[in-house]
């Protein structure tokens, strides 16, 4: 009698595969990076990669976090998340970072592609040959400054070397994107994309396409012309985007109008069922501040052209929401709420002023 013996092999979904061979052209060093594979997806050791790049490394074991410092940039890697942070800019990978004993493993192709497109354009990874070629080259378009002028916007792209005008081209498409393309350039996309927008520029996007750099600017309105030239001292590509002077005047007037102090809302605190604090002989805060509010209002009305709006002109109670509604309904530029404090020390006198704004204090 024959018996069939069935042997079950249970494989872990995670298997160690052959190491990645690495050659660093800058140091002339050869090294290896340990790998891990899950569902045909290759992961590489973040610590080994840092060593291959001659990178300074910081580790927080409790938080399962590694920080690599490469060419002056900071790359944060955290376990069990698909995000990495380069300087302060997040990038997402399709797979999460895997946590292994004493190391983090990142998705090889996705992680290396992000590094290549942002801070290491000389990085080349061949998955089939299991080979990583590292050539730490320097970006030659490194930064950006934007300045608003009366008749347009000036953009300064900082470069490490002068570029021939034959290698530079530009155009504006129908969707108000202005494109500048520089052949033979390497653009620091993280630095450029993080530039501060001003003037007609609403958004900045840069990309490295092979050996060509492209920087795109989303324009907030139409421009009547544009030009650029390569400055030699310092090395900069200077772009001028011209806007109609009439549009700029309209915009300036609009901004001035928004900040013109033409309406003041005076708010006498408390009122009605809410008497506020009380003096020694029964004087109520609500009555004192109503009188002060009316006096201030008369001074403004008699001596200025400012429109005065009162939240209350008699002894009535108003909830806080209604007071702010009155201010918004009348497009108030300044809201002044008047209150009075009580104190057992009768010699105390003076004023307290609290400013409530985007930079407000906790007391306000």
Tab-separated table of C-alpha atoms in Angstrom:
chain	number	residue	atom	x	y	z
A	1	UNK	CA	0.000	0.000	0.000
A	2	UNK	CA	1.297	3.366	-0.942
A	3	UNK	CA	0.765	6.440	1.125
A	4	UNK	CA	0.885	9.920	-0.219
A	5	UNK	CA	2.766	12.174	2.049
A	6	UNK	CA	1.831	15.805	1.688
A	7	UNK	CA	4.395	18.184	3.054
A	8	UNK	CA	3.240	21.715	3.630
A	9	UNK	CA	5.808	24.443	3.422
A	10	UNK	CA	4.749	27.636	5.072
A	11	UNK	CA	6.659	30.585	3.779
A	12	UNK	CA	6.735	33.953	5.406
A	13	UNK	CA	5.462	36.713	3.167
A	14	UNK	CA	8.721	38.520	3.953
A	15	UNK	CA	11.948	37.028	2.605
A	16	UNK	CA	15.501	38.303	2.483
A	17	UNK	CA	16.776	38.563	-1.081
A	18	UNK	CA	20.191	39.241	-2.571
A	19	UNK	CA	21.841	42.433	-1.435
A	20	UNK	CA	21.914	45.505	-3.662
A	21	UNK	CA	25.405	46.279	-4.942
A	22	UNK	CA	26.346	49.953	-4.644
A	23	UNK	CA	29.052	52.083	-6.225
A	24	UNK	CA	29.592	55.633	-4.968
A	25	UNK	CA	31.381	57.594	-7.702
A	26	UNK	CA	32.258	60.431	-5.346
A	27	UNK	CA	34.115	58.279	-2.819
A	28	UNK	CA	35.063	55.405	-5.135
A	29	UNK	CA	33.652	53.014	-2.524
A	30	UNK	CA	31.714	49.819	-3.195
A	31	UNK	CA	29.174	48.584	-0.652
A	32	UNK	CA	26.037	46.506	-0.203
A	33	UNK	CA	22.503	47.261	0.968
A	34	UNK	CA	20.442	44.555	2.632
A	35	UNK	CA	17.040	43.907	1.103
A	36	UNK	CA	13.648	42.571	2.052
A	37	UNK	CA	10.860	41.478	-0.275
A	38	UNK	CA	7.119	41.312	0.279
A	39	UNK	CA	4.622	40.431	-2.472
A	40	UNK	CA	7.329	40.967	-5.104
A	41	UNK	CA	8.021	44.462	-3.741
A	42	UNK	CA	11.660	45.149	-2.909
A	43	UNK	CA	12.614	47.040	0.249
A	44	UNK	CA	16.092	48.256	1.188
A	45	UNK	CA	17.770	48.996	4.500
A	46	UNK	CA	17.690	52.711	5.304
A	47	UNK	CA	20.783	52.394	7.506
A	48	UNK	CA	22.785	50.657	4.778
A	49	UNK	CA	21.708	53.304	2.264
A	50	UNK	CA	22.872	56.059	4.613
A	51	UNK	CA	26.250	54.347	4.936
A	52	UNK	CA	26.541	53.935	1.151
A	53	UNK	CA	25.818	57.654	0.737
A	54	UNK	CA	28.339	58.554	3.460
A	55	UNK	CA	25.398	60.238	5.160
A	56	UNK	CA	25.179	61.378	8.754
A	57	UNK	CA	22.438	59.422	10.536
A	58	UNK	CA	20.201	60.158	13.521
A	59	UNK	CA	18.061	57.422	15.077
A	60	UNK	CA	15.157	57.488	17.534
A	61	UNK	CA	14.455	53.844	18.339
A	62	UNK	CA	11.457	54.546	20.566
A	63	UNK	CA	9.656	56.444	17.790
A	64	UNK	CA	10.985	54.150	15.044
A	65	UNK	CA	12.437	57.107	13.192
A	66	UNK	CA	15.602	57.696	11.180
A	67	UNK	CA	16.909	61.012	9.874
A	68	UNK	CA	19.444	61.041	7.036
A	69	UNK	CA	21.484	64.156	6.278
A	70	UNK	CA	22.430	64.185	2.583
A	71	UNK	CA	24.047	67.106	0.727
A	72	UNK	CA	22.845	69.489	3.419
A	73	UNK	CA	19.257	68.218	3.259
A	74	UNK	CA	17.287	66.383	5.948
A	75	UNK	CA	15.311	63.223	5.111
A	76	UNK	CA	12.982	61.920	7.843
A	77	UNK	CA	11.882	58.274	7.661
A	78	UNK	CA	9.281	56.902	10.092
A	79	UNK	CA	8.183	53.305	10.503
A	80	UNK	CA	4.666	52.137	9.583
A	81	UNK	CA	3.949	55.207	7.430
A	82	UNK	CA	4.088	55.811	3.693
A	83	UNK	CA	5.330	59.392	4.072
A	84	UNK	CA	8.889	60.685	4.109
A	85	UNK	CA	9.824	64.306	4.820
A	86	UNK	CA	12.584	66.074	2.882
A	87	UNK	CA	13.396	69.219	4.836
A	88	UNK	CA	9.778	70.254	5.563
A	89	UNK	CA	8.157	68.897	2.399
A	90	UNK	CA	6.219	65.593	2.597
A	91	UNK	CA	6.327	62.916	-0.100
A	92	UNK	CA	4.119	59.834	-0.177
A	93	UNK	CA	5.096	56.346	-1.330
A	94	UNK	CA	2.630	53.601	-2.364
A	95	UNK	CA	3.860	51.303	0.441
A	96	UNK	CA	4.626	51.962	4.089
A	97	UNK	CA	8.075	51.836	5.654
A	98	UNK	CA	8.646	48.423	7.234
A	99	UNK	CA	10.060	48.079	10.725
A	100	UNK	CA	12.647	45.366	11.316
A	101	UNK	CA	14.859	44.751	14.350
A	102	UNK	CA	17.319	47.645	14.569
A	103	UNK	CA	16.474	49.019	11.106
A	104	UNK	CA	13.829	50.509	8.809
A	105	UNK	CA	13.228	49.222	5.285
A	106	UNK	CA	11.918	51.551	2.572
A	107	UNK	CA	10.301	50.617	-0.778
A	108	UNK	CA	13.381	50.631	-3.002
A	109	UNK	CA	12.091	51.955	-6.332
A	110	UNK	CA	9.702	54.554	-4.884
A	111	UNK	CA	12.093	55.886	-2.247
A	112	UNK	CA	15.055	56.129	-4.624
A	113	UNK	CA	12.869	57.786	-7.278
A	114	UNK	CA	11.879	60.492	-4.777
A	115	UNK	CA	15.535	61.087	-3.871
A	116	UNK	CA	16.515	61.265	-7.551
A	117	UNK	CA	13.765	63.737	-8.443
A	118	UNK	CA	14.439	66.009	-5.467
A	119	UNK	CA	17.951	66.050	-4.005
A	120	UNK	CA	20.051	63.370	-5.771
A	121	UNK	CA	19.654	63.688	-9.555
A	122	UNK	CA	22.789	61.563	-10.042
A	123	UNK	CA	21.173	58.503	-8.425
A	124	UNK	CA	20.567	55.568	-10.805
A	125	UNK	CA	18.991	52.290	-9.699
A	126	UNK	CA	18.793	49.147	-11.856
A	127	UNK	CA	16.323	46.726	-10.258
A	128	UNK	CA	17.075	43.830	-12.603
A	129	UNK	CA	20.825	44.040	-12.038
A	130	UNK	CA	20.301	44.859	-8.351
A	131	UNK	CA	22.748	47.728	-8.706
A	132	UNK	CA	22.717	51.299	-7.380
A	133	UNK	CA	24.994	53.912	-8.950
A	134	UNK	CA	25.520	57.016	-6.800
A	135	UNK	CA	26.884	60.238	-8.253
A	136	UNK	CA	26.267	63.132	-5.882
A	137	UNK	CA	26.107	66.045	-8.306
A	138	UNK	CA	25.389	69.637	-7.347
A	139	UNK	CA	22.269	71.465	-8.458
A	140	UNK	CA	22.967	74.486	-10.639
A	141	UNK	CA	19.526	76.099	-10.202
A	142	UNK	CA	19.419	76.459	-6.446
A	143	UNK	CA	16.933	79.076	-5.267
A	144	UNK	CA	14.330	81.686	-6.121
A	145	UNK	CA	13.328	85.228	-5.141
A	146	UNK	CA	10.177	86.986	-6.361
A	147	UNK	CA	9.668	90.747	-6.164
A	148	UNK	CA	6.514	92.716	-6.944
A	149	UNK	CA	6.853	95.982	-8.874
A	150	UNK	CA	4.337	98.664	-9.869
A	151	UNK	CA	4.018	97.299	-13.400
A	152	UNK	CA	4.684	93.594	-12.889
A	153	UNK	CA	6.734	90.927	-11.159
A	154	UNK	CA	10.460	90.118	-11.232
A	155	UNK	CA	11.602	86.522	-10.635
A	156	UNK	CA	15.247	85.743	-9.857
A	157	UNK	CA	16.358	82.125	-10.305
A	158	UNK	CA	19.690	81.651	-8.534
A	159	UNK	CA	22.205	79.615	-10.560
A	160	UNK	CA	25.683	78.274	-9.830
A	161	UNK	CA	26.888	79.099	-13.337
A	162	UNK	CA	25.790	81.224	-16.300
A	163	UNK	CA	23.661	79.478	-18.930
A	164	UNK	CA	23.817	80.273	-22.622
A	165	UNK	CA	20.667	81.984	-23.846
A	166	UNK	CA	20.476	79.287	-26.536
A	167	UNK	CA	19.698	76.763	-23.786
A	168	UNK	CA	16.819	78.796	-22.287
A	169	UNK	CA	13.269	79.010	-23.634
A	170	UNK	CA	9.911	80.191	-22.284
A	171	UNK	CA	6.223	80.401	-23.113
A	172	UNK	CA	2.808	81.096	-21.541
A	173	UNK	CA	-0.085	78.688	-22.129
A	174	UNK	CA	-3.804	79.463	-22.253
A	175	UNK	CA	-4.267	78.373	-18.632
A	176	UNK	CA	-1.970	81.168	-17.390
A	177	UNK	CA	1.054	78.971	-16.692
A	178	UNK	CA	4.419	80.533	-17.535
A	179	UNK	CA	7.122	77.944	-18.310
A	180	UNK	CA	10.888	78.445	-18.305
A	181	UNK	CA	13.002	75.552	-19.621
A	182	UNK	CA	16.789	75.330	-19.229
A	183	UNK	CA	18.708	72.596	-21.050
A	184	UNK	CA	21.725	71.177	-19.232
A	185	UNK	CA	20.460	72.371	-15.857
A	186	UNK	CA	19.810	70.522	-12.598
A	187	UNK	CA	17.086	72.181	-10.519
A	188	UNK	CA	16.700	71.874	-6.760
A	189	UNK	CA	12.967	71.152	-6.909
A	190	UNK	CA	12.489	71.167	-3.124
A	191	UNK	CA	13.993	74.640	-2.740
A	192	UNK	CA	12.269	76.101	-5.818
A	193	UNK	CA	8.827	74.646	-5.076
A	194	UNK	CA	9.067	76.042	-1.548
A	195	UNK	CA	9.655	79.596	-2.821
A	196	UNK	CA	7.466	82.433	-1.540
A	197	UNK	CA	4.936	83.611	-4.149
A	198	UNK	CA	4.377	87.327	-4.725
A	199	UNK	CA	2.904	89.652	-7.296
A	200	UNK	CA	1.301	87.917	-10.250
A	201	UNK	CA	2.777	84.512	-9.241
A	202	UNK	CA	0.332	82.282	-7.368
A	203	UNK	CA	2.089	78.899	-7.499
A	204	UNK	CA	5.524	77.470	-8.344
A	205	UNK	CA	6.255	73.989	-9.706
A	206	UNK	CA	9.632	72.724	-10.900
A	207	UNK	CA	10.650	69.434	-12.448
A	208	UNK	CA	13.768	67.684	-13.677
A	209	UNK	CA	13.211	66.018	-17.057
A	210	UNK	CA	16.365	64.130	-17.955
A	211	UNK	CA	19.087	66.732	-18.388
A	212	UNK	CA	16.592	69.590	-18.680
A	213	UNK	CA	15.128	71.659	-15.850
A	214	UNK	CA	11.679	73.224	-16.090
A	215	UNK	CA	10.178	75.792	-13.736
A	216	UNK	CA	6.486	76.675	-14.074
A	217	UNK	CA	4.636	79.629	-12.553
A	218	UNK	CA	0.852	79.806	-12.179
A	219	UNK	CA	-0.190	83.403	-12.885
A	220	UNK	CA	-2.997	85.095	-11.011
A	221	UNK	CA	-3.934	87.354	-13.935
A	222	UNK	CA	-3.015	88.161	-17.513
A	223	UNK	CA	0.413	89.564	-18.383
A	224	UNK	CA	1.069	91.814	-21.388
A	225	UNK	CA	4.649	90.628	-21.989
A	226	UNK	CA	7.543	88.695	-20.522
A	227	UNK	CA	11.299	88.440	-21.019
A	228	UNK	CA	14.368	87.012	-19.299
A	229	UNK	CA	18.160	87.281	-19.332
A	230	UNK	CA	21.136	85.628	-17.632
A	231	UNK	CA	22.840	87.868	-15.086
A	232	UNK	CA	26.556	87.239	-14.441
A	233	UNK	CA	27.115	89.023	-11.138
A	234	UNK	CA	25.511	87.331	-9.351
A	235	UNK	CA	24.619	84.311	-11.491
A	236	UNK	CA	20.845	84.564	-11.903
A	237	UNK	CA	18.215	84.036	-14.564
A	238	UNK	CA	16.065	87.156	-14.223
A	239	UNK	CA	12.485	86.923	-15.500
A	240	UNK	CA	10.207	89.942	-15.929
A	241	UNK	CA	6.430	89.447	-16.100
A	242	UNK	CA	4.704	92.708	-17.037
A	243	UNK	CA	1.104	93.494	-16.102
A	244	UNK	CA	-1.070	96.408	-17.301
A	245	UNK	CA	-0.409	99.424	-15.092
A	246	UNK	CA	-4.158	100.072	-14.853
A	247	UNK	CA	-4.714	96.655	-13.293
A	248	UNK	CA	-2.030	97.374	-10.727
A	249	UNK	CA	-3.630	100.719	-9.855
A	250	UNK	CA	-7.005	99.027	-9.432
A	251	UNK	CA	-5.433	96.399	-7.206
A	252	UNK	CA	-3.665	99.019	-5.086
A	253	UNK	CA	-6.901	100.964	-4.675
A	254	UNK	CA	-8.714	97.766	-3.721
A	255	UNK	CA	-6.120	96.989	-1.048
A	256	UNK	CA	-6.200	100.572	0.230
A	257	UNK	CA	-9.992	100.484	0.406
A	258	UNK	CA	-9.946	97.260	2.411
A	259	UNK	CA	-7.657	98.885	4.984
A	260	UNK	CA	-9.296	102.333	4.973
A	261	UNK	CA	-10.718	103.073	8.432
A	262	UNK	CA	-14.208	104.211	7.430
A	263	UNK	CA	-16.455	102.315	9.873
A	264	UNK	CA	-16.000	101.840	13.625
A	265	UNK	CA	-18.233	99.594	15.712
A	266	UNK	CA	-18.582	100.648	19.362
A	267	UNK	CA	-19.710	97.942	21.745
A	268	UNK	CA	-20.907	98.883	25.237
A	269	UNK	CA	-20.243	95.760	27.295
A	270	UNK	CA	-22.909	93.827	29.201
A	271	UNK	CA	-26.427	95.336	29.326
A	272	UNK	CA	-29.951	94.276	30.312
A	273	UNK	CA	-29.928	91.255	32.621
A	274	UNK	CA	-26.115	91.326	32.631
A	275	UNK	CA	-25.064	94.243	34.826
A	276	UNK	CA	-21.366	93.469	34.789
A	277	UNK	CA	-19.302	94.403	37.821
A	278	UNK	CA	-20.674	96.729	40.514
A	279	UNK	CA	-19.302	99.711	42.425
A	280	UNK	CA	-19.400	100.282	46.199
A	281	UNK	CA	-22.683	102.209	46.051
A	282	UNK	CA	-24.413	99.984	43.488
A	283	UNK	CA	-23.220	101.636	40.285
A	284	UNK	CA	-23.352	99.036	37.503
A	285	UNK	CA	-20.741	98.520	34.821
A	286	UNK	CA	-23.372	98.288	32.061
A	287	UNK	CA	-24.532	101.885	32.734
A	288	UNK	CA	-21.041	103.390	32.966
A	289	UNK	CA	-19.789	101.820	29.721
A	290	UNK	CA	-22.954	102.766	27.806
A	291	UNK	CA	-22.391	106.416	28.733
A	292	UNK	CA	-18.694	106.234	27.763
A	293	UNK	CA	-19.568	104.552	24.459
A	294	UNK	CA	-22.033	107.288	23.503
A	295	UNK	CA	-19.527	110.030	24.383
A	296	UNK	CA	-16.829	108.412	22.204
A	297	UNK	CA	-19.336	107.995	19.385
A	298	UNK	CA	-20.293	111.672	19.462
A	299	UNK	CA	-16.619	112.712	19.374
A	300	UNK	CA	-16.005	110.565	16.284
A	301	UNK	CA	-19.171	111.740	14.541
A	302	UNK	CA	-18.454	115.412	15.217
A	303	UNK	CA	-14.741	115.417	14.386
A	304	UNK	CA	-14.237	112.790	11.681
A	305	UNK	CA	-15.926	111.325	8.616
A	306	UNK	CA	-15.910	107.872	10.182
A	307	UNK	CA	-19.222	106.034	10.297
A	308	UNK	CA	-20.088	104.990	13.871
A	309	UNK	CA	-22.164	101.877	14.560
A	310	UNK	CA	-23.391	100.984	18.058
A	311	UNK	CA	-24.114	97.415	19.123
A	312	UNK	CA	-26.505	98.831	21.727
A	313	UNK	CA	-27.738	102.354	22.510
A	314	UNK	CA	-29.928	101.456	25.467
A	315	UNK	CA	-30.041	99.062	28.400
A	316	UNK	CA	-30.524	95.770	26.539
A	317	UNK	CA	-28.687	92.479	26.687
A	318	UNK	CA	-26.999	91.148	23.549
A	319	UNK	CA	-25.204	87.803	23.198
A	320	UNK	CA	-21.622	87.925	21.962
A	321	UNK	CA	-22.563	86.357	18.618
A	322	UNK	CA	-25.074	89.138	17.909
A	323	UNK	CA	-22.474	91.814	18.681
A	324	UNK	CA	-20.038	90.368	16.126
A	325	UNK	CA	-22.867	89.947	13.610
A	326	UNK	CA	-23.618	93.669	13.863
A	327	UNK	CA	-19.952	94.437	13.180
A	328	UNK	CA	-19.825	92.150	10.138
A	329	UNK	CA	-23.159	93.346	8.738
A	330	UNK	CA	-21.853	96.919	8.753
A	331	UNK	CA	-18.403	95.998	7.389
A	332	UNK	CA	-16.751	97.384	10.490
A	333	UNK	CA	-13.003	97.943	10.149
A	334	UNK	CA	-12.494	98.404	13.879
A	335	UNK	CA	-14.505	96.829	16.711
A	336	UNK	CA	-14.092	98.456	20.139
A	337	UNK	CA	-15.689	96.772	23.137
A	338	UNK	CA	-15.747	98.967	26.238
A	339	UNK	CA	-15.769	97.537	29.771
A	340	UNK	CA	-14.996	98.706	33.308
A	341	UNK	CA	-13.188	96.835	36.079
A	342	UNK	CA	-13.802	96.973	39.814
A	343	UNK	CA	-11.130	96.887	42.496
A	344	UNK	CA	-11.102	97.159	46.284
A	345	UNK	CA	-8.183	99.598	46.094
A	346	UNK	CA	-9.769	102.989	45.330
A	347	UNK	CA	-6.404	104.576	44.400
A	348	UNK	CA	-6.029	102.416	41.293
A	349	UNK	CA	-6.740	104.179	38.017
A	350	UNK	CA	-5.817	103.887	34.337
A	351	UNK	CA	-6.695	101.730	31.345
A	352	UNK	CA	-6.254	98.186	30.097
A	353	UNK	CA	-6.289	97.513	26.355
A	354	UNK	CA	-6.541	94.058	24.798
A	355	UNK	CA	-6.027	93.643	21.070
A	356	UNK	CA	-7.825	90.754	19.404
A	357	UNK	CA	-6.245	89.968	16.027
A	358	UNK	CA	-4.433	87.100	14.247
A	359	UNK	CA	-1.596	87.836	16.676
A	360	UNK	CA	-3.876	87.925	19.735
A	361	UNK	CA	-2.670	87.141	23.240
A	362	UNK	CA	-4.200	84.504	25.486
A	363	UNK	CA	-5.647	87.260	27.723
A	364	UNK	CA	-7.470	88.819	24.775
